[in-house]
Every structure is written in structure tokens, then in C-alpha cells.
């Protein structure tokens, strides 16, 4: 029996991602896809970035979660342009979901869209959303071995953020080990140490976002 397979899932996703990329380029919008394990601080990073930049940059947010509007409600207190995607159990966002979210947002006036992907260091890695930049957010409380255990997440990224550095003094996290493992996987990638609580290192992150907006 011969079964015709017209397109595989990844080819379809690539086409949709290119469509998103073209649309955003035409409108002059920068899209950043933020990936992390659950609880590493994606929503905190987005909220603090809005607080710091929204006086000069018009920001939109796409929130990806398996269920609930918990995170998007918090962001809605800060900005108008928030779209929630509930994946209904799927452990990552894909480009079609983002395409539908973009239809619901008036992207014309927006400079920057931050996408909070579903908290997971495995599934989201393989799905291009049409983003201009991808950021991996790791955190001190997860431990220093994440690059060893989830290498692909650290290879396919433009920036690594290590969050919750205010907790370093209370943990056995070995920054030199973490950094060495990231460097082995991705020698070119910048690694910034930040805290969404104390705001330590936050200027470097904001500078990176602003530079990305200029290119
Ligand atoms: N100490 C400390 N706590 C932080 C920091 N950033 C975030 N948190 C806390 O970590 C917890 C999880 O943060 P979120 O921003 O909700 O994490 P998330 O990645 O969006 O989580 P999910 O959406 O569930 O995947 C919250 O209690 C935050 O207040 C930080 O830099 N330092
Ligand atoms: Mg969140």
C-alpha cells in the first residue's frame, strides 16, 4: 500500500514561520522568542522589560501556556497588546499558533513582540516561530547542569540569560561550570547574568534588546 505524505509537520511549520517573519519585517516589528523551563522567570523578565522600556518602545506580548490566562492577566495590567495562546496540552508553541495570535494584534504600531513560550526546555526548541531572536533563560534555582542535560536549547539560541543571580549566595550553583558547558556547545553566544528581582545585570539585557531593535 502506498501512502502519500504531502508535507511533514516541520516543513509546514517552516513555511508558516517564514510567513510570520515576512509579515513582521514588513511592519518593522522585532520578535523575540523566550524559552525556559517552568518557573525560570519568563513572565518576570517580560514584565520588568516592559517597565523599563515601554516609555520609548511600543511592546506587544504573546503568552503561550498549556492552559489559563494567569500570566497574560499580569501583563495586561502593564500594556494593552497581549494575546494568550492556550495550547490545550501541547508542550510548545508553533508558527501557526503565532500567526493566529498576530492576526489578533494590531502590529502596525508595535516595535517589539516578546513571546513567552510554554515552559519547557525540550519541545519548543525545534519550532521556529518566525522570530528574529531567540533567548534561553536559565535560572540559578534550576541548577548549573542544564546545558549538559538540554544541549539543543543552548545551541539554537542567540542569547543565554542566567536569571535569579540574587540566589547565588544560597545555592551550590557553579557559574564557571555552567559557563564552560555553554561555551562548549555554543562558543559565540553571549551569556548575561541577571536578576529580575534585584535588577542586577538588567542594563546589559536592555542594551541587547535595544541594539536588536536597531538591526
Ligand atoms: N529570587 C528571584 N526570584 C525570581 C526571579 N525572577 C523570577 N523569580 C520568581 O520565580 C517565580 C517564577 O517566575 P515566573 O516569571 O512566573 O516564571 P515563568 O518562567 O514565567 O514560569 P512559567 O510561566 O510557569 O513557565 C516567581 O515567584 C518569581 O517571582 C529572580 O531574579 N530572583
Ligand atoms: Mg510565565
CSV table of C-alpha atoms and ligand atoms in Angstrom, one decimal:
chain,number,residue,atom,x,y,z
A,1,UNK,CA,0.0,0.0,0.0
A,2,UNK,CA,1.4,3.4,-1.0
A,3,UNK,CA,0.6,6.3,1.4
A,4,UNK,CA,1.0,9.8,0.0
A,5,UNK,CA,2.5,12.2,2.5
A,6,UNK,CA,2.0,15.7,1.2
A,7,UNK,CA,4.0,17.7,3.8
A,8,UNK,CA,5.6,16.8,7.1
A,9,UNK,CA,4.8,18.9,10.2
A,10,UNK,CA,8.2,20.6,10.3
A,11,UNK,CA,8.1,21.7,6.6
A,12,UNK,CA,4.6,23.1,7.3
A,13,UNK,CA,5.9,24.9,10.4
A,14,UNK,CA,8.9,26.3,8.5
A,15,UNK,CA,6.6,27.8,5.8
A,16,UNK,CA,4.3,29.4,8.5
A,17,UNK,CA,7.4,30.7,10.3
A,18,UNK,CA,8.7,32.4,7.1
A,19,UNK,CA,5.2,33.9,6.6
A,20,UNK,CA,5.4,35.4,10.2
A,21,UNK,CA,8.9,36.6,9.6
A,22,UNK,CA,8.0,38.4,6.3
A,23,UNK,CA,4.9,40.0,7.9
A,24,UNK,CA,6.9,41.3,10.9
A,25,UNK,CA,9.7,42.5,8.7
A,26,UNK,CA,7.2,44.4,6.5
A,27,UNK,CA,5.7,46.1,9.6
A,28,UNK,CA,9.1,46.8,11.2
A,29,UNK,CA,8.5,44.6,14.3
A,30,UNK,CA,11.2,42.7,16.2
A,31,UNK,CA,10.0,39.4,17.6
A,32,UNK,CA,11.9,37.7,20.5
A,33,UNK,CA,11.1,34.1,21.4
A,34,UNK,CA,11.8,33.4,25.1
A,35,UNK,CA,12.4,29.7,26.1
A,36,UNK,CA,12.9,28.3,29.5
A,37,UNK,CA,11.9,25.6,32.0
A,38,UNK,CA,8.8,26.3,34.0
A,39,UNK,CA,9.4,29.0,36.6
A,40,UNK,CA,12.8,30.2,35.4
A,41,UNK,CA,11.3,33.7,35.2
A,42,UNK,CA,10.0,34.3,31.6
A,43,UNK,CA,7.0,36.3,32.8
A,44,UNK,CA,9.1,38.3,35.3
A,45,UNK,CA,11.6,39.1,32.5
A,46,UNK,CA,8.8,40.3,30.2
A,47,UNK,CA,7.2,42.4,32.9
A,48,UNK,CA,10.4,44.1,34.1
A,49,UNK,CA,11.4,44.7,30.4
A,50,UNK,CA,8.0,46.4,29.8
A,51,UNK,CA,8.5,48.5,33.0
A,52,UNK,CA,12.0,49.7,31.7
A,53,UNK,CA,11.3,50.2,28.0
A,54,UNK,CA,7.6,50.9,27.4
A,55,UNK,CA,8.2,54.7,27.7
A,56,UNK,CA,10.2,54.5,24.4
A,57,UNK,CA,9.4,51.2,22.8
A,58,UNK,CA,5.8,50.0,21.9
A,59,UNK,CA,5.7,46.4,23.2
A,60,UNK,CA,3.3,43.5,22.5
A,61,UNK,CA,3.3,40.1,24.2
A,62,UNK,CA,2.2,36.7,23.0
A,63,UNK,CA,1.8,34.4,26.0
A,64,UNK,CA,2.0,30.6,25.5
A,65,UNK,CA,0.6,28.3,28.1
A,66,UNK,CA,-0.9,24.9,28.2
A,67,UNK,CA,-3.9,26.4,30.0
A,68,UNK,CA,-5.0,29.5,31.9
A,69,UNK,CA,-4.6,33.3,31.4
A,70,UNK,CA,-2.7,33.7,34.6
A,71,UNK,CA,0.5,35.3,33.1
A,72,UNK,CA,-1.3,37.4,30.5
A,73,UNK,CA,-3.6,38.9,33.1
A,74,UNK,CA,-0.5,40.2,34.9
A,75,UNK,CA,1.0,41.6,31.7
A,76,UNK,CA,-2.4,43.2,30.7
A,77,UNK,CA,-2.0,45.4,33.8
A,78,UNK,CA,1.0,46.9,32.1
A,79,UNK,CA,0.2,47.0,28.4
A,80,UNK,CA,-2.8,46.7,26.1
A,81,UNK,CA,-1.4,44.4,23.4
A,82,UNK,CA,-1.4,40.9,24.9
A,83,UNK,CA,-2.6,37.8,23.3
A,84,UNK,CA,-2.9,34.5,25.1
A,85,UNK,CA,-2.4,31.2,23.3
A,86,UNK,CA,-3.6,28.1,25.2
A,87,UNK,CA,-2.1,25.1,23.6
A,88,UNK,CA,-4.5,22.7,25.3
A,89,UNK,CA,-1.7,20.3,26.3
A,90,UNK,CA,0.8,20.8,23.6
A,91,UNK,CA,4.2,21.5,25.2
A,92,UNK,CA,5.4,24.2,22.7
A,93,UNK,CA,4.1,27.0,20.5
A,94,UNK,CA,4.2,26.5,16.8
A,95,UNK,CA,4.3,29.1,13.9
A,96,UNK,CA,0.6,28.6,13.1
A,97,UNK,CA,-0.4,29.5,16.6
A,98,UNK,CA,1.7,32.6,16.5
A,99,UNK,CA,0.2,33.5,13.1
A,100,UNK,CA,-3.2,33.4,14.6
A,101,UNK,CA,-2.1,35.5,17.6
A,102,UNK,CA,-0.6,38.1,15.2
A,103,UNK,CA,-3.9,38.4,13.5
A,104,UNK,CA,-5.5,39.4,16.8
A,105,UNK,CA,-2.9,42.1,17.5
A,106,UNK,CA,-2.6,45.4,15.7
A,107,UNK,CA,1.1,45.0,14.9
A,108,UNK,CA,1.2,48.3,12.9
A,109,UNK,CA,2.2,50.5,15.8
A,110,UNK,CA,4.3,47.9,17.6
A,111,UNK,CA,8.2,47.8,17.8
A,112,UNK,CA,8.8,44.7,19.8
A,113,UNK,CA,6.9,41.5,20.4
A,114,UNK,CA,8.0,39.3,23.2
A,115,UNK,CA,6.8,35.7,23.0
A,116,UNK,CA,6.7,33.6,26.2
A,117,UNK,CA,6.9,30.1,25.0
A,118,UNK,CA,5.5,27.2,27.0
A,119,UNK,CA,7.7,26.4,30.0
A,120,UNK,CA,9.8,23.5,28.6
A,121,UNK,CA,13.5,23.1,27.5
A,122,UNK,CA,12.8,20.3,25.0
A,123,UNK,CA,9.8,20.7,22.7
A,124,UNK,CA,9.9,24.4,21.9
A,125,UNK,CA,13.5,24.2,20.6
A,126,UNK,CA,12.5,22.6,17.3
A,127,UNK,CA,9.8,25.0,16.4
A,128,UNK,CA,10.8,28.2,14.6
A,129,UNK,CA,8.0,30.8,15.2
A,130,UNK,CA,9.4,33.3,12.7
A,131,UNK,CA,11.3,35.1,15.5
A,132,UNK,CA,14.2,37.5,14.8
A,133,UNK,CA,15.9,36.5,18.1
A,134,UNK,CA,15.7,33.5,20.4
A,135,UNK,CA,16.6,33.7,24.1
A,136,UNK,CA,17.2,30.9,26.5
A,137,UNK,CA,16.5,31.8,30.1
A,138,UNK,CA,18.1,29.5,32.7
A,139,UNK,CA,18.0,30.2,36.4
A,140,UNK,CA,20.1,29.6,39.4
A,141,UNK,CA,17.4,27.6,41.2
A,142,UNK,CA,17.3,25.0,38.4
A,143,UNK,CA,21.0,24.1,38.9
A,144,UNK,CA,24.1,24.5,36.8
A,145,UNK,CA,23.8,21.3,34.7
A,146,UNK,CA,21.0,22.5,32.3
A,147,UNK,CA,23.4,23.0,29.3
A,148,UNK,CA,24.6,19.4,29.8
A,149,UNK,CA,21.1,17.9,30.0
A,150,UNK,CA,19.3,20.1,27.4
A,151,UNK,CA,22.1,20.9,25.0
A,152,UNK,CA,19.9,21.8,22.0
A,153,UNK,CA,18.3,24.6,23.8
A,154,UNK,CA,21.7,26.2,24.3
A,155,UNK,CA,22.9,25.6,20.8
A,156,UNK,CA,19.9,27.1,19.0
A,157,UNK,CA,19.9,30.4,20.6
A,158,UNK,CA,21.1,34.0,20.2
A,159,UNK,CA,21.5,34.7,23.9
A,160,UNK,CA,21.6,32.9,27.2
A,161,UNK,CA,20.3,34.7,30.2
A,162,UNK,CA,21.1,33.3,33.7
A,163,UNK,CA,18.3,34.6,35.9
A,164,UNK,CA,17.9,34.7,39.7
A,165,UNK,CA,21.6,35.5,40.4
A,166,UNK,CA,20.4,37.1,43.7
A,167,UNK,CA,20.0,33.5,44.8
A,168,UNK,CA,23.7,32.5,44.1
A,169,UNK,CA,24.7,33.0,47.7
A,170,UNK,CA,22.1,30.5,48.9
A,171,UNK,CA,22.9,27.8,46.4
A,172,UNK,CA,25.6,25.4,45.1
A,173,UNK,CA,25.3,26.7,41.6
A,174,UNK,CA,28.8,26.8,40.0
A,175,UNK,CA,28.8,29.6,37.4
A,176,UNK,CA,32.2,28.6,36.0
A,177,UNK,CA,30.9,25.1,35.3
A,178,UNK,CA,27.6,26.5,33.7
A,179,UNK,CA,29.6,28.9,31.5
A,180,UNK,CA,32.1,26.3,30.4
A,181,UNK,CA,29.3,23.9,29.3
A,182,UNK,CA,27.5,26.7,27.4
A,183,UNK,CA,30.8,27.7,25.7
A,184,UNK,CA,31.5,24.2,24.6
A,185,UNK,CA,28.1,24.0,23.0
A,186,UNK,CA,27.9,27.5,21.5
A,187,UNK,CA,31.2,29.4,21.7
A,188,UNK,CA,29.8,32.5,20.2
A,189,UNK,CA,26.7,33.0,22.3
A,190,UNK,CA,26.6,35.9,24.8
A,191,UNK,CA,25.8,34.9,28.4
A,192,UNK,CA,24.3,37.6,30.7
A,193,UNK,CA,23.8,37.2,34.4
A,194,UNK,CA,20.6,38.9,35.6
A,195,UNK,CA,18.1,39.1,38.4
A,196,UNK,CA,14.5,40.1,37.7
A,197,UNK,CA,14.3,40.8,41.5
A,198,UNK,CA,17.3,42.9,42.2
A,199,UNK,CA,17.7,44.1,38.6
A,200,UNK,CA,21.4,43.2,38.7
A,201,UNK,CA,22.7,42.8,35.1
A,202,UNK,CA,19.5,44.1,33.7
A,203,UNK,CA,21.1,47.0,31.8
A,204,UNK,CA,23.1,44.6,29.7
A,205,UNK,CA,19.9,42.8,28.7
A,206,UNK,CA,18.1,46.0,27.9
A,207,UNK,CA,21.0,47.2,25.8
A,208,UNK,CA,20.9,43.9,23.9
A,209,UNK,CA,17.2,44.4,23.2
A,210,UNK,CA,17.7,48.0,22.1
A,211,UNK,CA,20.6,47.0,19.8
A,212,UNK,CA,18.4,44.2,18.3
A,213,UNK,CA,15.7,46.8,17.6
A,214,UNK,CA,18.1,48.8,15.5
A,215,UNK,CA,19.0,45.9,13.2
B,1,LIG,N1,14.7,35.4,43.7
B,1,LIG,C1,14.3,35.5,42.4
B,1,LIG,N2,13.1,35.1,42.1
B,1,LIG,C2,12.7,35.3,40.8
B,1,LIG,C3,13.5,36.0,39.8
B,1,LIG,N3,12.8,36.0,38.7
B,1,LIG,C4,11.6,35.4,38.9
B,1,LIG,N4,11.5,35.0,40.2
B,1,LIG,C5,10.4,34.3,40.8
B,1,LIG,O1,10.3,33.0,40.2
B,1,LIG,C6,8.9,32.6,40.2
B,1,LIG,C7,8.6,32.2,38.7
B,1,LIG,O2,8.7,33.3,37.9
B,1,LIG,P1,7.9,33.5,36.6
B,1,LIG,O3,8.3,34.8,36.0
B,1,LIG,O4,6.4,33.3,36.8
B,1,LIG,O5,8.4,32.2,35.7
B,1,LIG,P2,8.0,31.7,34.3
B,1,LIG,O6,9.2,31.2,33.6
B,1,LIG,O7,7.1,32.7,33.6
B,1,LIG,O8,7.1,30.4,34.8
B,1,LIG,P3,6.0,29.6,33.9
B,1,LIG,O9,5.2,30.6,33.1
B,1,LIG,O10,5.2,28.8,34.9
B,1,LIG,O11,6.9,28.7,33.0
B,1,LIG,C8,8.1,33.8,40.7
B,1,LIG,O12,7.8,33.5,42.0
B,1,LIG,C9,9.0,34.9,40.5
B,1,LIG,O13,8.8,36.0,41.4
B,1,LIG,C10,14.7,36.5,40.3
B,1,LIG,O14,15.5,37.0,39.5
B,1,LIG,N5,15.1,36.2,41.6
B,2,LIG,MG1,5.2,32.6,32.9
